[in-house]
Amino acid sequence: MTVTEDRPTTVATPAPATVAARREAARRDTRAGYAATDTTITRLSDLSAGRSHEAYTDVPWDDTGHELTPSDPRLQLPDFEPVAQTAWYRGLSEEEKSVVGAWKMATMLRVGADFENMLQQGLLARSLSLPLGAPEFRYAHTEVSEESQHTMMFLEIVSRIGVPATGMPRYVVRVLEAVIRTVARRDPAAFFLGVLAGEDPIDRAQRRWLAAGVAHPTVERVLRIHVTEESRHVSYARVSVARDVPKLGPVRRQLLAAAAPLVFAFLARMMFVPPKAMATAVGVDHEVFTDAYRTPYGREFLADAVGKSRKLANEVGLMTPIGKRLWNACGIGGPETATRRGRRGPAAA
Ligand SMILES: [Fe+2]
Ligand SMILES: [Fe+2]
């Protein structure tokens, strides 16, 4: 693709005098934005070539020491998990902590696998609408194939742990199945923001866990593969958001600015707060889990998990006054959502 002539010059030029000239200038900027995005997406495809991992050849599932059981102490929660900070968890025996850790791991991975299924459906629908030769077509399919391997890795861990963990609530699956393909085709700005809402929090948590040290070698291997490939997926979603949000009209931009914090807060809680089924299985009141994410520490954990996306929302012009208020009201605000009176988002306070 030849793009050089479309790139905006760095020399200061007077504003175009006529409406037609201004429209042409806007079109030129849009083409330049597309070209820059295409360059990044091509680079992501090149980076992926020959480096994607396979679930059943790149993870030594059956090696000695790689067994997964629900009472394996190597699955205990990392200290930074809000549930691990509760008096209830601290008071458990070592074996009970292992069971809670195994359930939490299995639950998070099942929700993650369901999300990846939805993401693949969206990407496949999107690729149908792309023109032949579009750089995005190649990367969308690269990501689909990687997500498919992630899904198998996640569900293999869940199967081997052997607890009946639940995934996304069924009503969420039904709603997403009904809308995801249409949104992916017709509203890429909303689709890729939704992708970030699913990918960013889990990526952040997995990176924190790897930095703290993952005791179980199978889990460690899968998380390491996942964060490596996920960093490219997140880059794809971020450059797409930066490309597509500026093209929105004022009404759609306001709507997206208001919807984004609701979606981020909902998905982050769905991924991290253990469901009732897990509370029942480990013999604790569900409120112990929900309250763990309502403490200042729990809110800070959630706000931190969406921090990179919140910053991006700010950079692309989605931090409208209503948007800011909603990020704060949802308990996932931060420095970008500080109000004029000097109040900061709850998590940043
Ligand atoms: Fe993934
Ligand atoms: Fe991904």
Coordinates of C-alpha atoms and ligand atoms in Angstrom, one line a residue:
M1 CA 0.0 0.0 0.0
T2 CA 1.5 3.4 -0.9
V3 CA 0.7 5.8 1.8
T4 CA 3.5 8.4 1.8
E5 CA 1.6 11.0 -0.2
D6 CA -1.4 10.7 2.2
R7 CA 0.5 11.3 5.4
P8 CA 0.0 14.7 7.0
T9 CA 3.0 16.9 6.6
T10 CA 4.7 18.2 9.7
V11 CA 5.0 21.7 8.2
A12 CA 2.4 24.0 9.6
T13 CA -0.2 24.7 6.9
P14 CA -3.1 27.1 7.0
A15 CA -6.6 25.6 7.7
P16 CA -8.4 24.8 4.5
A17 CA -10.7 27.6 3.6
T18 CA -13.8 25.8 2.1
V19 CA -16.0 23.0 3.4
A20 CA -14.9 20.8 0.5
A21 CA -11.2 21.4 1.4
R22 CA -11.9 20.7 5.0
R23 CA -13.6 17.4 4.1
E24 CA -10.8 16.4 1.9
A25 CA -8.3 17.2 4.7
A26 CA -10.4 15.1 7.1
R27 CA -10.4 12.2 4.6
R28 CA -6.6 12.5 4.2
D29 CA -6.2 12.3 8.0
T30 CA -8.4 9.3 8.1
R31 CA -6.5 7.5 5.3
A32 CA -3.2 8.4 7.2
G33 CA -4.7 6.9 10.4
Y34 CA -5.7 3.7 8.5
A35 CA -2.2 3.4 7.0
A36 CA -0.5 3.8 10.4
T37 CA -2.9 1.1 11.8
D38 CA -2.3 -1.2 8.9
T39 CA 1.5 -0.9 9.5
T40 CA 1.1 -1.9 13.1
I41 CA -1.2 -4.7 12.3
T42 CA 1.1 -6.1 9.6
R43 CA 4.0 -5.9 12.2
L44 CA 1.8 -7.9 14.7
S45 CA 1.2 -10.6 12.0
D46 CA 4.9 -10.8 11.3
L47 CA 5.7 -11.1 15.0
S48 CA 3.2 -13.9 15.3
A49 CA 4.4 -15.9 12.3
G50 CA 6.0 -19.2 13.6
R51 CA 5.6 -18.1 17.2
S52 CA 2.1 -19.2 18.0
H53 CA 1.8 -22.0 20.6
E54 CA -0.2 -25.2 20.5
A55 CA -2.1 -26.5 23.5
Y56 CA -1.1 -30.1 23.2
T57 CA 2.5 -29.8 22.1
D58 CA 3.8 -26.7 24.0
V59 CA 2.5 -27.6 27.4
P60 CA 4.0 -30.8 29.1
W61 CA 0.6 -31.9 30.6
D62 CA 1.8 -35.3 31.6
D63 CA 5.3 -34.7 32.9
T64 CA 6.0 -35.6 36.5
G65 CA 5.1 -32.8 38.8
H66 CA 2.6 -31.3 36.3
E67 CA -0.4 -33.1 37.8
L68 CA -3.4 -30.9 38.7
T69 CA -5.7 -31.8 41.6
P70 CA -8.2 -29.7 43.6
S71 CA -6.1 -30.0 46.8
D72 CA -2.7 -29.0 45.2
P73 CA -1.1 -26.4 47.5
R74 CA 0.6 -24.9 44.4
L75 CA -2.8 -23.6 43.4
Q76 CA -3.3 -21.4 46.5
L77 CA -4.3 -17.8 45.8
P78 CA -1.5 -15.3 45.3
D79 CA -1.4 -12.7 48.1
F80 CA -2.6 -9.8 45.8
E81 CA -5.9 -11.5 45.2
P82 CA -8.6 -9.7 47.2
V83 CA -10.1 -13.0 48.4
A84 CA -6.6 -13.9 49.8
Q85 CA -6.8 -10.8 51.8
T86 CA -9.9 -11.7 53.7
A87 CA -9.9 -12.9 57.3
W88 CA -12.0 -15.9 56.2
Y89 CA -9.3 -17.1 53.7
R90 CA -6.5 -16.5 56.2
G91 CA -8.2 -18.6 58.7
L92 CA -8.5 -21.7 56.5
S93 CA -6.2 -24.7 56.8
E94 CA -3.6 -25.2 54.1
E95 CA -5.7 -27.9 52.4
E96 CA -8.8 -25.7 52.4
K97 CA -6.8 -22.8 50.9
S98 CA -5.7 -25.1 48.1
V99 CA -9.3 -26.1 47.3
V100 CA -10.3 -22.4 47.2
G101 CA -7.3 -21.6 44.9
A102 CA -8.2 -24.5 42.6
W103 CA -11.8 -23.4 42.4
K104 CA -10.8 -19.8 41.7
M105 CA -8.4 -20.8 39.0
A106 CA -10.9 -23.1 37.3
T107 CA -13.7 -20.5 37.5
M108 CA -11.5 -17.7 36.1
L109 CA -10.3 -19.9 33.2
R110 CA -13.8 -21.1 32.4
V111 CA -15.0 -17.5 32.2
G112 CA -11.9 -16.6 30.2
A113 CA -12.6 -19.5 27.7
D114 CA -16.2 -18.4 27.3
F115 CA -15.0 -14.8 26.6
E116 CA -12.5 -16.1 24.0
N117 CA -15.2 -18.0 22.3
M118 CA -17.2 -14.8 21.9
L119 CA -14.1 -13.0 20.7
Q120 CA -13.5 -15.6 18.1
Q121 CA -17.1 -15.3 16.8
G122 CA -16.7 -11.5 16.6
L123 CA -13.4 -11.7 14.8
L124 CA -14.6 -14.2 12.3
A125 CA -17.7 -12.1 11.5
R126 CA -15.5 -9.1 11.2
S127 CA -13.1 -10.8 8.8
L128 CA -16.0 -11.5 6.5
S129 CA -16.5 -7.8 6.0
L130 CA -12.9 -7.0 5.3
P131 CA -11.7 -6.3 1.8
L132 CA -9.4 -8.8 0.1
G133 CA -5.8 -8.1 1.0
A134 CA -6.6 -6.1 4.1
P135 CA -3.7 -6.5 6.6
E136 CA -6.3 -6.8 9.3
F137 CA -7.7 -10.0 7.7
R138 CA -4.5 -11.9 8.3
Y139 CA -4.1 -10.7 11.9
A140 CA -7.8 -11.4 12.8
H141 CA -7.3 -15.0 11.7
T142 CA -4.0 -15.3 13.5
E143 CA -5.7 -14.1 16.6
V144 CA -8.6 -16.5 16.1
S145 CA -6.2 -19.5 15.9
E146 CA -4.3 -18.3 19.0
E147 CA -7.5 -17.8 21.0
S148 CA -8.6 -21.3 19.9
Q149 CA -5.4 -22.7 21.4
H150 CA -5.9 -20.6 24.6
T151 CA -9.4 -22.0 24.9
M152 CA -8.1 -25.5 24.8
M153 CA -5.3 -24.8 27.3
F154 CA -7.7 -23.1 29.7
L155 CA -10.3 -25.9 29.5
E156 CA -7.7 -28.6 29.8
I157 CA -6.6 -27.1 33.1
V158 CA -10.2 -26.9 34.3
S159 CA -10.8 -30.5 33.3
R160 CA -7.7 -31.8 35.0
I161 CA -8.4 -29.9 38.2
G162 CA -11.7 -31.6 38.1
V163 CA -14.1 -29.2 39.9
P164 CA -17.4 -28.3 38.2
A165 CA -16.6 -24.6 37.8
T166 CA -19.1 -22.5 36.0
G167 CA -18.2 -20.0 33.2
M168 CA -20.0 -16.9 32.2
P169 CA -23.6 -16.7 33.4
R170 CA -25.9 -18.2 30.7
Y171 CA -27.8 -14.9 30.2
V172 CA -24.5 -13.1 29.4
V173 CA -23.6 -15.8 26.8
R174 CA -27.1 -15.5 25.2
V175 CA -26.9 -11.7 25.0
L176 CA -23.3 -11.7 23.6
E177 CA -24.2 -14.4 21.1
A178 CA -27.1 -12.3 19.9
V179 CA -25.1 -9.2 19.3
I180 CA -21.4 -9.9 19.0
R181 CA -21.2 -10.6 15.3
T182 CA -23.2 -7.6 14.3
V183 CA -21.3 -5.3 16.6
A184 CA -18.0 -6.6 15.3
R185 CA -19.0 -5.9 11.7
R186 CA -20.8 -2.6 12.1
D187 CA -19.3 -0.9 15.1
P188 CA -15.6 -1.8 15.4
A189 CA -15.0 1.0 18.0
A190 CA -17.5 -0.6 20.4
F191 CA -16.3 -4.1 19.5
F192 CA -12.6 -3.5 20.2
L193 CA -13.4 -1.6 23.4
G194 CA -15.4 -4.7 24.5
V195 CA -12.4 -6.9 23.5
L196 CA -10.2 -4.8 25.8
A197 CA -12.7 -5.1 28.6
G198 CA -12.3 -8.8 28.4
E199 CA -8.6 -9.0 27.7
D200 CA -7.0 -6.3 29.7
P201 CA -8.1 -7.2 33.3
I202 CA -7.2 -10.9 32.9
D203 CA -3.9 -10.0 31.2
R204 CA -3.0 -7.6 34.1
A205 CA -3.9 -10.3 36.7
Q206 CA -1.9 -12.9 35.0
R207 CA 1.2 -10.7 34.7
R208 CA 1.0 -9.8 38.4
W209 CA 0.8 -13.5 39.2
L210 CA 3.8 -14.4 37.0
A211 CA 5.7 -11.5 38.6
A212 CA 4.9 -12.8 42.1
G213 CA 5.8 -16.4 41.1
V214 CA 3.5 -19.2 40.0
A215 CA 4.2 -22.4 41.9
H216 CA 2.5 -24.9 39.6
P217 CA 4.6 -25.5 36.4
T218 CA 1.6 -26.3 34.2
V219 CA -0.2 -23.1 35.2
E220 CA 3.0 -21.1 34.9
R221 CA 3.6 -22.4 31.3
V222 CA 0.0 -21.7 30.2
L223 CA 0.0 -18.2 31.8
R224 CA 3.4 -17.4 30.2
I225 CA 2.2 -18.4 26.7
H226 CA -1.0 -16.5 27.3
V227 CA 0.5 -13.2 28.3
T228 CA 3.0 -13.4 25.4
E229 CA 0.3 -13.8 22.8
E230 CA -2.1 -11.6 24.6
S231 CA 0.2 -8.6 24.4
R232 CA -0.2 -8.7 20.6
H233 CA -4.0 -9.1 20.8
V234 CA -4.2 -6.2 23.2
S235 CA -2.1 -4.1 20.7
Y236 CA -4.4 -5.0 17.9
A237 CA -7.5 -3.9 19.9
R238 CA -5.8 -0.7 21.1
V239 CA -4.7 0.5 17.6
S240 CA -8.2 -0.4 16.3
V241 CA -9.9 1.7 19.1
A242 CA -7.5 4.6 18.3
R243 CA -8.4 4.3 14.6
D244 CA -12.2 3.9 15.0
V245 CA -13.3 6.1 17.9
P246 CA -12.2 9.4 16.3
K247 CA -14.5 8.6 13.3
L248 CA -17.6 8.5 15.5
G249 CA -20.1 11.3 15.5
P250 CA -20.8 13.2 18.7
V251 CA -23.9 11.2 19.7
R252 CA -22.3 7.8 19.2
R253 CA -19.2 9.0 21.0
Q254 CA -21.2 10.1 24.0
L255 CA -23.0 6.8 24.1
L256 CA -19.8 4.8 23.9
A257 CA -18.2 7.0 26.5
A258 CA -21.1 6.2 28.9
A259 CA -21.2 2.5 28.0
A260 CA -17.5 1.8 28.3
P261 CA -17.2 2.0 32.1
L262 CA -20.3 -0.1 32.6
V263 CA -19.0 -2.8 30.4
F264 CA -15.5 -2.7 31.9
A265 CA -16.9 -2.8 35.5
F266 CA -19.3 -5.6 34.6
L267 CA -16.8 -7.8 32.9
A268 CA -14.0 -7.2 35.4
R269 CA -16.3 -8.3 38.3
M270 CA -17.6 -11.3 36.3
M271 CA -14.0 -12.4 35.8
F272 CA -12.7 -11.8 39.3
V273 CA -15.6 -12.1 41.8
P274 CA -16.2 -15.8 42.4
P275 CA -19.8 -16.8 41.7
K276 CA -22.4 -18.3 44.1
A277 CA -21.7 -21.8 42.9
M278 CA -18.1 -21.6 44.1
A279 CA -19.1 -20.1 47.4
T280 CA -21.5 -23.0 48.0
A281 CA -18.9 -25.5 46.9
V282 CA -16.3 -24.1 49.3
G283 CA -18.8 -23.6 52.1
V284 CA -18.8 -19.8 52.6
D285 CA -21.4 -17.0 52.4
H286 CA -21.2 -15.5 48.9
E287 CA -21.0 -12.0 50.5
V288 CA -17.5 -12.8 51.7
F289 CA -16.5 -12.9 48.0
T290 CA -18.5 -9.8 46.9
D291 CA -17.3 -7.8 50.0
A292 CA -13.7 -8.6 49.2
Y293 CA -14.0 -6.5 46.1
R294 CA -15.8 -3.7 47.9
T295 CA -13.0 -2.9 50.3
P296 CA -10.6 -0.1 49.4
Y297 CA -8.1 -2.7 48.4
G298 CA -10.6 -4.7 46.3
R299 CA -11.7 -1.6 44.5
E300 CA -8.1 -0.6 43.9
F301 CA -7.5 -4.1 42.5
L302 CA -10.3 -3.7 40.0
A303 CA -9.4 -0.2 39.0
D304 CA -5.8 -1.3 38.5
A305 CA -7.0 -4.2 36.3
V306 CA -8.7 -1.8 33.9
G307 CA -6.1 1.0 34.2
K308 CA -4.5 0.7 30.8
S309 CA -7.8 0.7 29.0
R310 CA -9.1 3.7 31.1
K311 CA -6.0 5.6 30.0
L312 CA -6.7 4.7 26.4
A313 CA -10.3 5.8 26.7
N314 CA -9.0 9.1 28.0
E315 CA -6.5 9.5 25.1
V316 CA -9.1 8.8 22.4
G317 CA -11.6 11.3 23.7
L318 CA -14.0 9.0 25.6
M319 CA -13.6 10.7 29.0
T320 CA -16.6 12.9 28.7
P321 CA -18.1 14.4 31.9
I322 CA -20.8 11.6 32.0
G323 CA -18.1 9.0 31.2
K324 CA -15.9 10.2 34.0
R325 CA -18.8 10.1 36.5
L326 CA -19.6 6.6 35.5
W327 CA -16.0 5.3 35.7
N328 CA -16.0 6.7 39.3
A329 CA -19.5 5.4 40.1
C330 CA -18.6 1.9 39.0
G331 CA -15.6 2.0 41.4
I332 CA -13.0 1.7 38.6
G333 CA -11.9 5.4 38.3
G334 CA -8.4 6.6 38.5
P335 CA -6.3 9.7 37.7
E336 CA -8.0 10.2 34.3
T337 CA -11.4 10.5 36.0
A338 CA -10.5 13.2 38.5
T339 CA -13.2 15.9 38.6
R340 CA -12.8 19.7 38.5
R341 CA -13.4 19.9 42.2
G342 CA -10.2 18.0 42.6
R343 CA -12.0 14.7 43.5
R344 CA -10.3 11.7 42.1
G345 CA -11.8 8.4 41.1
P346 CA -12.6 6.2 44.1
A347 CA -9.8 3.8 43.5
A348 CA -7.3 6.6 43.1
A349 CA -8.3 8.4 46.3
Ligands
FE1 FE -6.4 -15.5 24.9
FE2 FE -6.6 -12.6 23.3

